[in-house]
Amino acid sequence: MAATAAITWQMRGRHFIINFLVFTLCYPLANLLAAHSNITRNVALPFESALPFVPWMIIPYLSSGMFFAASFAWVRTADDLRVLSQRLLLATVIATLAFAVYPLQFSMARPAIDNPLFAALFGFLSVVDRPYNQLPSLHVAFCFVFWRALQTSFVPTLARILLTAWLALVAMATVFTYQHQFLDVVTGLMLGLATTLLVRHGRTQANVALYYLLAAGVTLLVGALALHSMLAMYLAVSLLLVSLAYARPDRCFLHKRQGRYPFWIWLLYAPYLLGYWLTWCCVRWRERRRPPFIEISERLWIGRRLSAAEAEQLPPRPVVIDLANELSETPALRNGDYHYFPLLDLRLPDAAMIDEIVELLVRKIGEGHTIYLHCAMGYSRSTLIAKHYMEKIAR
């Protein structure tokens, strides 16, 4: 995604909804787990008992919710939106996992509140939150993410100063409204900083590793820690392994040989492989009235992974070039002149790999062979390689 790419309200809304859903699933669940565990421990330091309770600071404290929604509208570019969204998601998942694994309870009781407005606001807070989700302070982590995201949106110097001052006030309010301990604030700041180091501007490819990591974290929290499901634990570990493979990146992590996967790969990655197989089935059904492959030049056909019946529609004895890392090859196609080049989905292959595949295409077509070039769904990888082949023969 280019840093200056156009940004639409649909994109803003999509990122906001994803963050809202993840937050409203994970944060209350972590609170509920702590409440059911009868947690009383805390990380209060001795000096904190002398800190005053400041009722009016509930106003900046609650304004964090406004920033959560408005920040998606205020960022200016598609890259800014991506960075904001991924940082918030990462902070949410890491923090709520920490809450679930090591739950804490705030140590001090609030005094009586005389002001009716402040009393009502604290009453609202007691309905939507509980005194458990403590370390790290997600409020503070969010403040840091908002501050970094909105620096370029607030151009006038005065506006930036006011933004910084208000977000600092929001972070301070976590202590003076008796919501968080000092160490919660420190670790929240560290979490916010960590998200800015892990999610950077200027990325041109989808951060697939991050999304698999987030999916693993949510699955671990909801399925394994909350529902005590061993199946969910297995799913979380499998998703984590996929995330690590994309992070390296390791295009050979599935060890596909002659169109098939070894048994131990199925044990480790069955959720991932089955997910792609179900997606492939859905694509086949959705596009059932369209041809599964097309001829884009003499002797070169491209498309998706084919069923056995669809494979019979190909010209006789084609050379098969399989780019689909995530699906086993149709038996009828893997037993002939079969060549496999593992390309990770949603990632651009390196130039050397593209050149190697294109050279094979040129050689095989030059020898008079018919080629079937395919990836999993027929949308990106096969089209990309075919485009490079057409450019090469045009030169």
Short mmCIF file of C-alpha atoms in Angstrom, two decimals:
data_model
loop_
_atom_site.label_atom_id
_atom_site.label_comp_id
_atom_site.label_asym_id
_atom_site.label_seq_id
_atom_site.Cartn_x
_atom_site.Cartn_y
_atom_site.Cartn_z
CA MET A 1 0.00 0.00 0.00
CA ALA A 2 1.57 3.23 -1.11
CA ALA A 3 2.00 5.95 1.48
CA THR A 4 0.06 8.42 -0.67
CA ALA A 5 -2.66 6.01 -1.83
CA ALA A 6 -6.21 7.34 -1.87
CA ILE A 7 -8.22 6.68 1.26
CA THR A 8 -11.97 6.11 1.28
CA TRP A 9 -14.57 6.16 4.02
CA GLN A 10 -15.24 2.50 3.30
CA MET A 11 -11.61 1.73 4.15
CA ARG A 12 -11.83 3.82 7.32
CA GLY A 13 -15.02 2.08 8.36
CA ARG A 14 -13.63 -1.38 7.68
CA HIS A 15 -10.54 -0.80 9.82
CA PHE A 16 -12.62 0.75 12.62
CA ILE A 17 -15.09 -2.16 12.66
CA ILE A 18 -12.29 -4.75 12.80
CA ASN A 19 -10.65 -2.95 15.73
CA PHE A 20 -13.98 -2.42 17.48
CA LEU A 21 -14.91 -6.10 17.18
CA VAL A 22 -11.53 -7.35 18.40
CA PHE A 23 -11.58 -4.93 21.34
CA THR A 24 -15.17 -5.68 22.37
CA LEU A 25 -14.45 -9.40 22.22
CA CYS A 26 -11.09 -9.52 23.97
CA TYR A 27 -11.20 -6.73 26.58
CA PRO A 28 -14.45 -7.69 28.39
CA LEU A 29 -13.49 -11.35 28.18
CA ALA A 30 -10.20 -10.69 29.99
CA ASN A 31 -12.12 -8.77 32.67
CA LEU A 32 -14.56 -11.66 33.04
CA LEU A 33 -11.78 -14.22 33.39
CA ALA A 34 -10.16 -12.18 36.18
CA ALA A 35 -13.48 -11.68 37.97
CA HIS A 36 -14.18 -15.42 37.95
CA SER A 37 -10.68 -16.10 39.31
CA ASN A 38 -11.30 -13.95 42.43
CA ILE A 39 -8.04 -12.08 41.83
CA THR A 40 -6.88 -9.69 44.56
CA ARG A 41 -3.18 -9.22 43.78
CA ASN A 42 -1.84 -5.90 42.54
CA VAL A 43 1.42 -4.18 41.62
CA ALA A 44 0.92 -1.03 43.69
CA LEU A 45 4.09 0.76 44.83
CA PRO A 46 4.31 2.27 48.35
CA PHE A 47 4.13 5.90 47.21
CA GLU A 48 0.85 5.37 45.35
CA SER A 49 -1.22 5.41 48.54
CA ALA A 50 -0.43 9.14 48.79
CA LEU A 51 -1.67 9.95 45.28
CA PRO A 52 -4.87 12.02 45.29
CA PHE A 53 -8.15 11.04 43.70
CA VAL A 54 -9.12 13.71 41.15
CA PRO A 55 -12.76 13.26 40.08
CA TRP A 56 -12.75 15.73 37.16
CA MET A 57 -10.09 13.66 35.39
CA ILE A 58 -12.80 11.18 34.47
CA ILE A 59 -13.54 13.52 31.54
CA PRO A 60 -10.16 13.14 29.80
CA TYR A 61 -10.11 9.48 30.82
CA LEU A 62 -13.37 8.73 29.00
CA SER A 63 -12.33 10.79 25.97
CA SER A 64 -10.10 7.89 24.95
CA GLY A 65 -13.16 6.27 23.42
CA MET A 66 -13.71 9.34 21.27
CA PHE A 67 -10.11 9.17 20.07
CA PHE A 68 -10.55 5.46 19.31
CA ALA A 69 -13.37 6.24 16.87
CA ALA A 70 -12.22 9.63 15.57
CA SER A 71 -8.62 8.64 14.85
CA PHE A 72 -9.79 6.46 11.95
CA ALA A 73 -11.45 9.54 10.44
CA TRP A 74 -8.55 11.90 11.14
CA VAL A 75 -5.63 10.04 9.56
CA ARG A 76 -4.84 11.32 6.08
CA THR A 77 -3.40 8.50 3.97
CA ALA A 78 -4.09 4.83 3.41
CA ASP A 79 -0.69 3.96 4.87
CA ASP A 80 -1.43 6.02 7.99
CA LEU A 81 -4.73 4.17 8.33
CA ARG A 82 -3.07 0.77 7.97
CA VAL A 83 -0.42 1.63 10.55
CA LEU A 84 -2.97 2.99 13.04
CA SER A 85 -5.21 -0.05 12.65
CA GLN A 86 -2.43 -2.63 12.97
CA ARG A 87 -0.86 -0.91 15.97
CA LEU A 88 -4.19 -0.76 17.80
CA LEU A 89 -4.92 -4.41 17.00
CA LEU A 90 -1.48 -5.49 18.16
CA ALA A 91 -1.77 -3.49 21.39
CA THR A 92 -5.23 -4.90 22.09
CA VAL A 93 -4.27 -8.54 21.57
CA ILE A 94 -0.98 -8.34 23.50
CA ALA A 95 -2.55 -6.47 26.42
CA THR A 96 -5.59 -8.70 26.76
CA LEU A 97 -3.42 -11.82 26.66
CA ALA A 98 -1.34 -10.30 29.46
CA PHE A 99 -4.53 -9.55 31.42
CA ALA A 100 -5.69 -13.15 31.03
CA VAL A 101 -2.35 -14.78 31.83
CA TYR A 102 -1.49 -12.52 34.79
CA PRO A 103 -4.69 -10.85 36.06
CA LEU A 104 -4.46 -8.02 38.59
CA GLN A 105 -6.91 -5.93 40.57
CA PHE A 106 -6.63 -2.23 41.39
CA SER A 107 -5.66 -1.84 45.03
CA MET A 108 -7.42 1.34 46.27
CA ALA A 109 -11.10 2.13 46.76
CA ARG A 110 -12.47 5.37 45.34
CA PRO A 111 -13.80 7.93 47.82
CA ALA A 112 -17.37 9.20 47.60
CA ILE A 113 -18.03 11.61 44.72
CA ASP A 114 -20.22 14.63 45.47
CA ASN A 115 -20.45 16.16 42.01
CA PRO A 116 -23.46 14.57 40.24
CA LEU A 117 -21.89 14.80 36.77
CA PHE A 118 -18.66 13.13 37.84
CA ALA A 119 -20.61 10.57 39.87
CA ALA A 120 -22.67 9.69 36.79
CA LEU A 121 -19.55 9.36 34.64
CA PHE A 122 -17.87 7.08 37.18
CA GLY A 123 -21.10 5.10 37.35
CA PHE A 124 -20.97 4.66 33.58
CA LEU A 125 -17.33 3.58 33.87
CA SER A 126 -18.22 0.95 36.47
CA VAL A 127 -20.77 -0.49 34.04
CA VAL A 128 -18.45 -0.75 31.01
CA ASP A 129 -15.22 -1.64 32.86
CA ARG A 130 -14.01 -3.53 35.91
CA PRO A 131 -10.97 -3.04 38.14
CA TYR A 132 -9.01 -5.94 36.63
CA ASN A 133 -7.46 -5.23 33.22
CA GLN A 134 -4.41 -3.54 34.69
CA LEU A 135 -0.91 -4.28 33.39
CA PRO A 136 -0.13 -3.02 30.81
CA SER A 137 -2.54 -0.09 30.69
CA LEU A 138 -4.27 -0.34 27.33
CA HIS A 139 -5.46 3.24 27.84
CA VAL A 140 -1.87 4.47 27.91
CA ALA A 141 -0.79 2.26 25.00
CA PHE A 142 -3.66 3.62 22.93
CA CYS A 143 -2.73 7.20 23.85
CA PHE A 144 0.78 6.65 22.52
CA VAL A 145 -0.57 5.09 19.31
CA PHE A 146 -3.06 7.95 18.84
CA TRP A 147 -0.32 10.52 19.43
CA ARG A 148 2.00 8.97 16.84
CA ALA A 149 -0.81 8.49 14.32
CA LEU A 150 -2.26 12.00 14.53
CA GLN A 151 0.94 14.05 14.51
CA THR A 152 0.75 14.50 10.74
CA SER A 153 -3.01 15.13 10.78
CA PHE A 154 -2.73 18.15 13.06
CA VAL A 155 -0.62 20.51 10.98
CA PRO A 156 -0.64 23.77 13.01
CA THR A 157 1.89 23.77 15.83
CA LEU A 158 -0.73 24.83 18.36
CA ALA A 159 -2.97 21.92 17.36
CA ARG A 160 -0.11 19.47 17.88
CA ILE A 161 0.66 20.95 21.28
CA LEU A 162 -2.99 20.67 22.32
CA LEU A 163 -3.15 17.08 21.02
CA THR A 164 -0.04 16.11 22.97
CA ALA A 165 -1.25 17.85 26.13
CA TRP A 166 -4.67 16.24 26.02
CA LEU A 167 -3.38 12.72 25.37
CA ALA A 168 -0.84 13.17 28.19
CA LEU A 169 -3.77 14.18 30.40
CA VAL A 170 -5.67 11.05 29.35
CA ALA A 171 -2.68 8.89 30.30
CA MET A 172 -2.27 10.67 33.65
CA ALA A 173 -5.99 10.27 34.34
CA THR A 174 -5.55 6.50 34.51
CA VAL A 175 -3.75 7.04 37.83
CA PHE A 176 -5.75 9.93 39.29
CA THR A 177 -9.13 8.33 38.61
CA TYR A 178 -7.94 5.27 40.54
CA GLN A 179 -8.09 3.01 37.51
CA HIS A 180 -4.42 2.02 37.20
CA GLN A 181 -1.21 1.68 39.19
CA PHE A 182 2.03 3.38 38.25
CA LEU A 183 3.57 0.21 36.77
CA ASP A 184 0.51 -0.23 34.57
CA VAL A 185 1.22 3.18 33.05
CA VAL A 186 4.91 2.41 32.49
CA THR A 187 4.21 -0.93 30.82
CA GLY A 188 1.39 0.63 28.79
CA LEU A 189 3.83 3.21 27.47
CA MET A 190 6.28 0.41 26.64
CA LEU A 191 3.55 -1.48 24.79
CA GLY A 192 2.63 1.59 22.75
CA LEU A 193 6.29 2.11 21.87
CA ALA A 194 6.66 -1.57 20.93
CA THR A 195 3.75 -1.38 18.49
CA THR A 196 5.34 1.61 16.74
CA LEU A 197 8.59 -0.35 16.37
CA LEU A 198 6.85 -3.48 15.09
CA VAL A 199 4.44 -1.79 12.66
CA ARG A 200 6.20 0.70 10.39
CA HIS A 201 5.16 3.13 7.69
CA GLY A 202 5.92 2.58 4.01
CA ARG A 203 5.17 -1.13 3.77
CA THR A 204 4.19 -2.07 0.21
CA GLN A 205 2.93 -5.61 0.88
CA ALA A 206 0.25 -6.96 3.20
CA ASN A 207 1.65 -7.82 6.62
CA VAL A 208 0.38 -11.38 6.49
CA ALA A 209 2.56 -12.51 9.40
CA LEU A 210 1.00 -9.90 11.68
CA TYR A 211 -2.56 -10.90 10.85
CA TYR A 212 -1.86 -14.59 11.46
CA LEU A 213 -0.20 -13.61 14.74
CA LEU A 214 -3.25 -11.58 15.77
CA ALA A 215 -5.55 -14.45 14.81
CA ALA A 216 -3.43 -16.81 16.92
CA GLY A 217 -3.62 -14.42 19.87
CA VAL A 218 -7.40 -14.02 19.70
CA THR A 219 -7.86 -17.79 19.32
CA LEU A 220 -5.61 -18.41 22.31
CA LEU A 221 -7.52 -15.93 24.48
CA VAL A 222 -11.04 -16.91 23.50
CA GLY A 223 -10.66 -20.60 22.80
CA ALA A 224 -7.83 -21.82 25.00
CA LEU A 225 -7.87 -19.49 28.03
CA ALA A 226 -11.60 -18.74 28.22
CA LEU A 227 -13.18 -21.94 26.89
CA HIS A 228 -10.30 -24.27 27.91
CA SER A 229 -10.39 -25.92 24.49
CA MET A 230 -7.40 -28.00 23.48
CA LEU A 231 -8.60 -27.78 19.88
CA ALA A 232 -8.38 -23.98 20.12
CA MET A 233 -4.89 -24.28 21.58
CA TYR A 234 -3.89 -26.45 18.62
CA LEU A 235 -5.42 -23.93 16.21
CA ALA A 236 -3.57 -21.05 17.89
CA VAL A 237 -0.23 -22.88 17.68
CA SER A 238 -0.83 -23.75 14.02
CA LEU A 239 -1.65 -20.11 13.19
CA LEU A 240 1.45 -19.00 15.06
CA LEU A 241 3.60 -21.35 12.97
CA VAL A 242 2.12 -19.86 9.79
CA SER A 243 2.85 -16.37 11.12
CA LEU A 244 6.48 -17.32 11.76
CA ALA A 245 6.78 -18.78 8.25
CA TYR A 246 5.55 -15.53 6.69
CA ALA A 247 7.75 -13.44 8.98
CA ARG A 248 10.96 -15.19 7.90
CA PRO A 249 9.70 -15.48 5.01
CA ASP A 250 9.93 -19.21 4.27
CA ARG A 251 8.14 -20.15 1.06
CA CYS A 252 9.05 -23.83 1.53
CA PHE A 253 7.59 -24.18 5.03
CA LEU A 254 4.93 -26.68 3.90
CA HIS A 255 7.49 -29.08 2.32
CA LYS A 256 5.21 -29.92 -0.61
CA ARG A 257 6.76 -32.63 -2.79
CA GLN A 258 5.40 -33.78 -6.16
CA GLY A 259 2.15 -32.02 -5.38
CA ARG A 260 1.58 -33.57 -1.94
CA TYR A 261 2.27 -32.80 1.72
CA PRO A 262 3.93 -35.20 4.17
CA PHE A 263 1.84 -36.44 7.09
CA TRP A 264 3.69 -34.38 9.69
CA ILE A 265 2.87 -31.19 7.78
CA TRP A 266 -0.81 -32.08 7.96
CA LEU A 267 -0.43 -32.53 11.72
CA LEU A 268 1.09 -29.06 12.14
CA TYR A 269 -0.84 -27.07 9.55
CA ALA A 270 -4.18 -28.83 9.09
CA PRO A 271 -6.25 -25.71 10.01
CA TYR A 272 -4.34 -23.60 7.50
CA LEU A 273 -4.53 -26.20 4.72
CA LEU A 274 -8.20 -26.95 5.35
CA GLY A 275 -8.96 -23.23 5.41
CA TYR A 276 -7.46 -22.81 1.96
CA TRP A 277 -9.22 -25.91 0.68
CA LEU A 278 -12.59 -24.55 1.87
CA THR A 279 -11.80 -21.19 0.28
CA TRP A 280 -10.96 -22.98 -2.97
CA CYS A 281 -14.29 -24.83 -2.82
CA CYS A 282 -16.12 -21.53 -2.32
CA VAL A 283 -14.28 -19.96 -5.26
CA ARG A 284 -15.16 -22.94 -7.47
CA TRP A 285 -18.83 -22.63 -6.55
CA ARG A 286 -18.93 -18.84 -6.97
CA GLU A 287 -17.27 -19.02 -10.39
CA ARG A 288 -18.99 -22.19 -11.54
CA ARG A 289 -20.35 -20.42 -14.65
CA ARG A 290 -16.90 -19.19 -15.67
CA PRO A 291 -14.13 -21.23 -17.27
CA PRO A 292 -11.60 -22.44 -14.66
CA PHE A 293 -8.69 -21.45 -16.92
CA ILE A 294 -8.01 -19.27 -19.94
CA GLU A 295 -5.49 -19.22 -22.78
CA ILE A 296 -3.58 -15.93 -22.67
CA SER A 297 -1.07 -16.68 -25.42
CA GLU A 298 -0.17 -19.52 -27.74
CA ARG A 299 0.37 -22.68 -25.66
CA LEU A 300 0.01 -20.88 -22.30
CA TRP A 301 -3.07 -21.44 -20.14
CA ILE A 302 -3.49 -19.96 -16.67
CA GLY A 303 -6.03 -20.44 -13.89
CA ARG A 304 -6.58 -21.88 -10.45
CA ARG A 305 -6.04 -25.29 -8.95
CA LEU A 306 -8.34 -27.66 -10.88
CA SER A 307 -10.58 -30.50 -9.84
CA ALA A 308 -10.12 -33.86 -11.55
CA ALA A 309 -13.05 -33.17 -13.89
CA GLU A 310 -11.75 -29.71 -14.78
CA ALA A 311 -8.26 -31.08 -15.46
CA GLU A 312 -9.71 -33.27 -18.20
CA GLN A 313 -10.67 -30.10 -20.11
CA LEU A 314 -7.01 -29.10 -20.56
CA PRO A 315 -5.15 -29.83 -23.78
CA PRO A 316 -3.58 -33.31 -23.69
CA ARG A 317 -0.34 -33.85 -21.75
CA PRO A 318 0.29 -30.26 -20.59
CA VAL A 319 3.36 -29.19 -18.66
CA VAL A 320 2.01 -28.16 -15.25
CA ILE A 321 3.61 -25.29 -13.33
CA ASP A 322 2.15 -25.21 -9.83
CA LEU A 323 2.56 -21.99 -7.80
CA ALA A 324 0.05 -22.92 -5.07
CA ASN A 325 1.87 -23.35 -1.80
CA GLU A 326 -1.34 -24.07 0.12
CA LEU A 327 -3.16 -26.74 -1.93
CA SER A 328 -2.12 -30.22 -2.99
CA GLU A 329 -2.04 -30.82 -6.73
CA THR A 330 -4.81 -32.67 -8.54
CA PRO A 331 -3.62 -36.29 -8.99
CA ALA A 332 -4.18 -36.22 -12.75
CA LEU A 333 -1.78 -33.27 -13.10
CA ARG A 334 0.99 -34.17 -10.67
CA ASN A 335 1.89 -37.43 -12.39
CA GLY A 336 3.02 -35.90 -15.69
CA ASP A 337 5.54 -33.15 -16.50
CA TYR A 338 5.01 -31.34 -13.20
CA HIS A 339 7.01 -28.40 -11.83
CA TYR A 340 6.40 -26.83 -8.43
CA PHE A 341 7.51 -23.33 -7.43
CA PRO A 342 6.30 -22.48 -3.91
CA LEU A 343 5.12 -18.86 -3.77
CA LEU A 344 3.61 -17.43 -0.59
CA ASP A 345 0.10 -16.11 -1.06
CA LEU A 346 -0.37 -12.34 -0.65
CA ARG A 347 3.36 -11.69 -0.98
CA LEU A 348 5.29 -10.60 -4.06
CA PRO A 349 7.87 -13.22 -5.07
CA ASP A 350 11.45 -12.08 -5.41
CA ALA A 351 12.80 -11.18 -8.84
CA ALA A 352 15.06 -14.25 -9.05
CA MET A 353 12.13 -16.61 -8.55
CA ILE A 354 10.04 -14.78 -11.15
CA ASP A 355 12.90 -14.98 -13.64
CA GLU A 356 13.38 -18.70 -12.99
CA ILE A 357 9.71 -19.47 -13.68
CA VAL A 358 9.60 -17.25 -16.76
CA GLU A 359 12.72 -18.92 -18.16
CA LEU A 360 11.07 -22.31 -17.73
CA LEU A 361 7.97 -21.04 -19.54
CA VAL A 362 10.06 -19.71 -22.43
CA ARG A 363 12.01 -22.96 -22.72
CA LYS A 364 9.03 -25.31 -22.52
CA ILE A 365 6.88 -23.30 -24.92
CA GLY A 366 9.86 -23.01 -27.25
CA GLU A 367 10.08 -26.81 -27.25
CA GLY A 368 6.46 -26.98 -28.39
CA HIS A 369 4.84 -27.89 -25.08
CA THR A 370 1.49 -26.61 -23.84
CA ILE A 371 1.71 -25.09 -20.35
CA TYR A 372 -0.85 -24.92 -17.56
CA LEU A 373 0.29 -22.27 -15.06
CA HIS A 374 -1.79 -22.02 -11.91
CA CYS A 375 -1.87 -20.83 -8.31
CA ALA A 376 -4.53 -21.58 -5.68
CA MET A 377 -7.43 -19.36 -6.77
CA GLY A 378 -6.09 -18.06 -10.08
CA TYR A 379 -6.18 -14.43 -9.02
CA SER A 380 -2.69 -13.13 -8.36
CA ARG A 381 0.38 -15.36 -8.56
CA SER A 382 -0.36 -17.04 -11.88
CA THR A 383 -1.46 -13.71 -13.36
CA LEU A 384 1.72 -12.02 -12.14
CA ILE A 385 4.00 -14.66 -13.69
CA ALA A 386 2.02 -14.62 -16.94
CA LYS A 387 2.39 -10.84 -17.10
CA HIS A 388 6.17 -11.10 -16.73
CA TYR A 389 6.25 -13.82 -19.41
CA MET A 390 4.27 -11.67 -21.85
CA GLU A 391 6.58 -8.72 -21.21
CA LYS A 392 9.63 -10.91 -21.86
CA ILE A 393 8.43 -12.31 -25.17
CA ALA A 394 7.27 -8.83 -26.25
CA ARG A 395 10.87 -7.62 -25.89
#
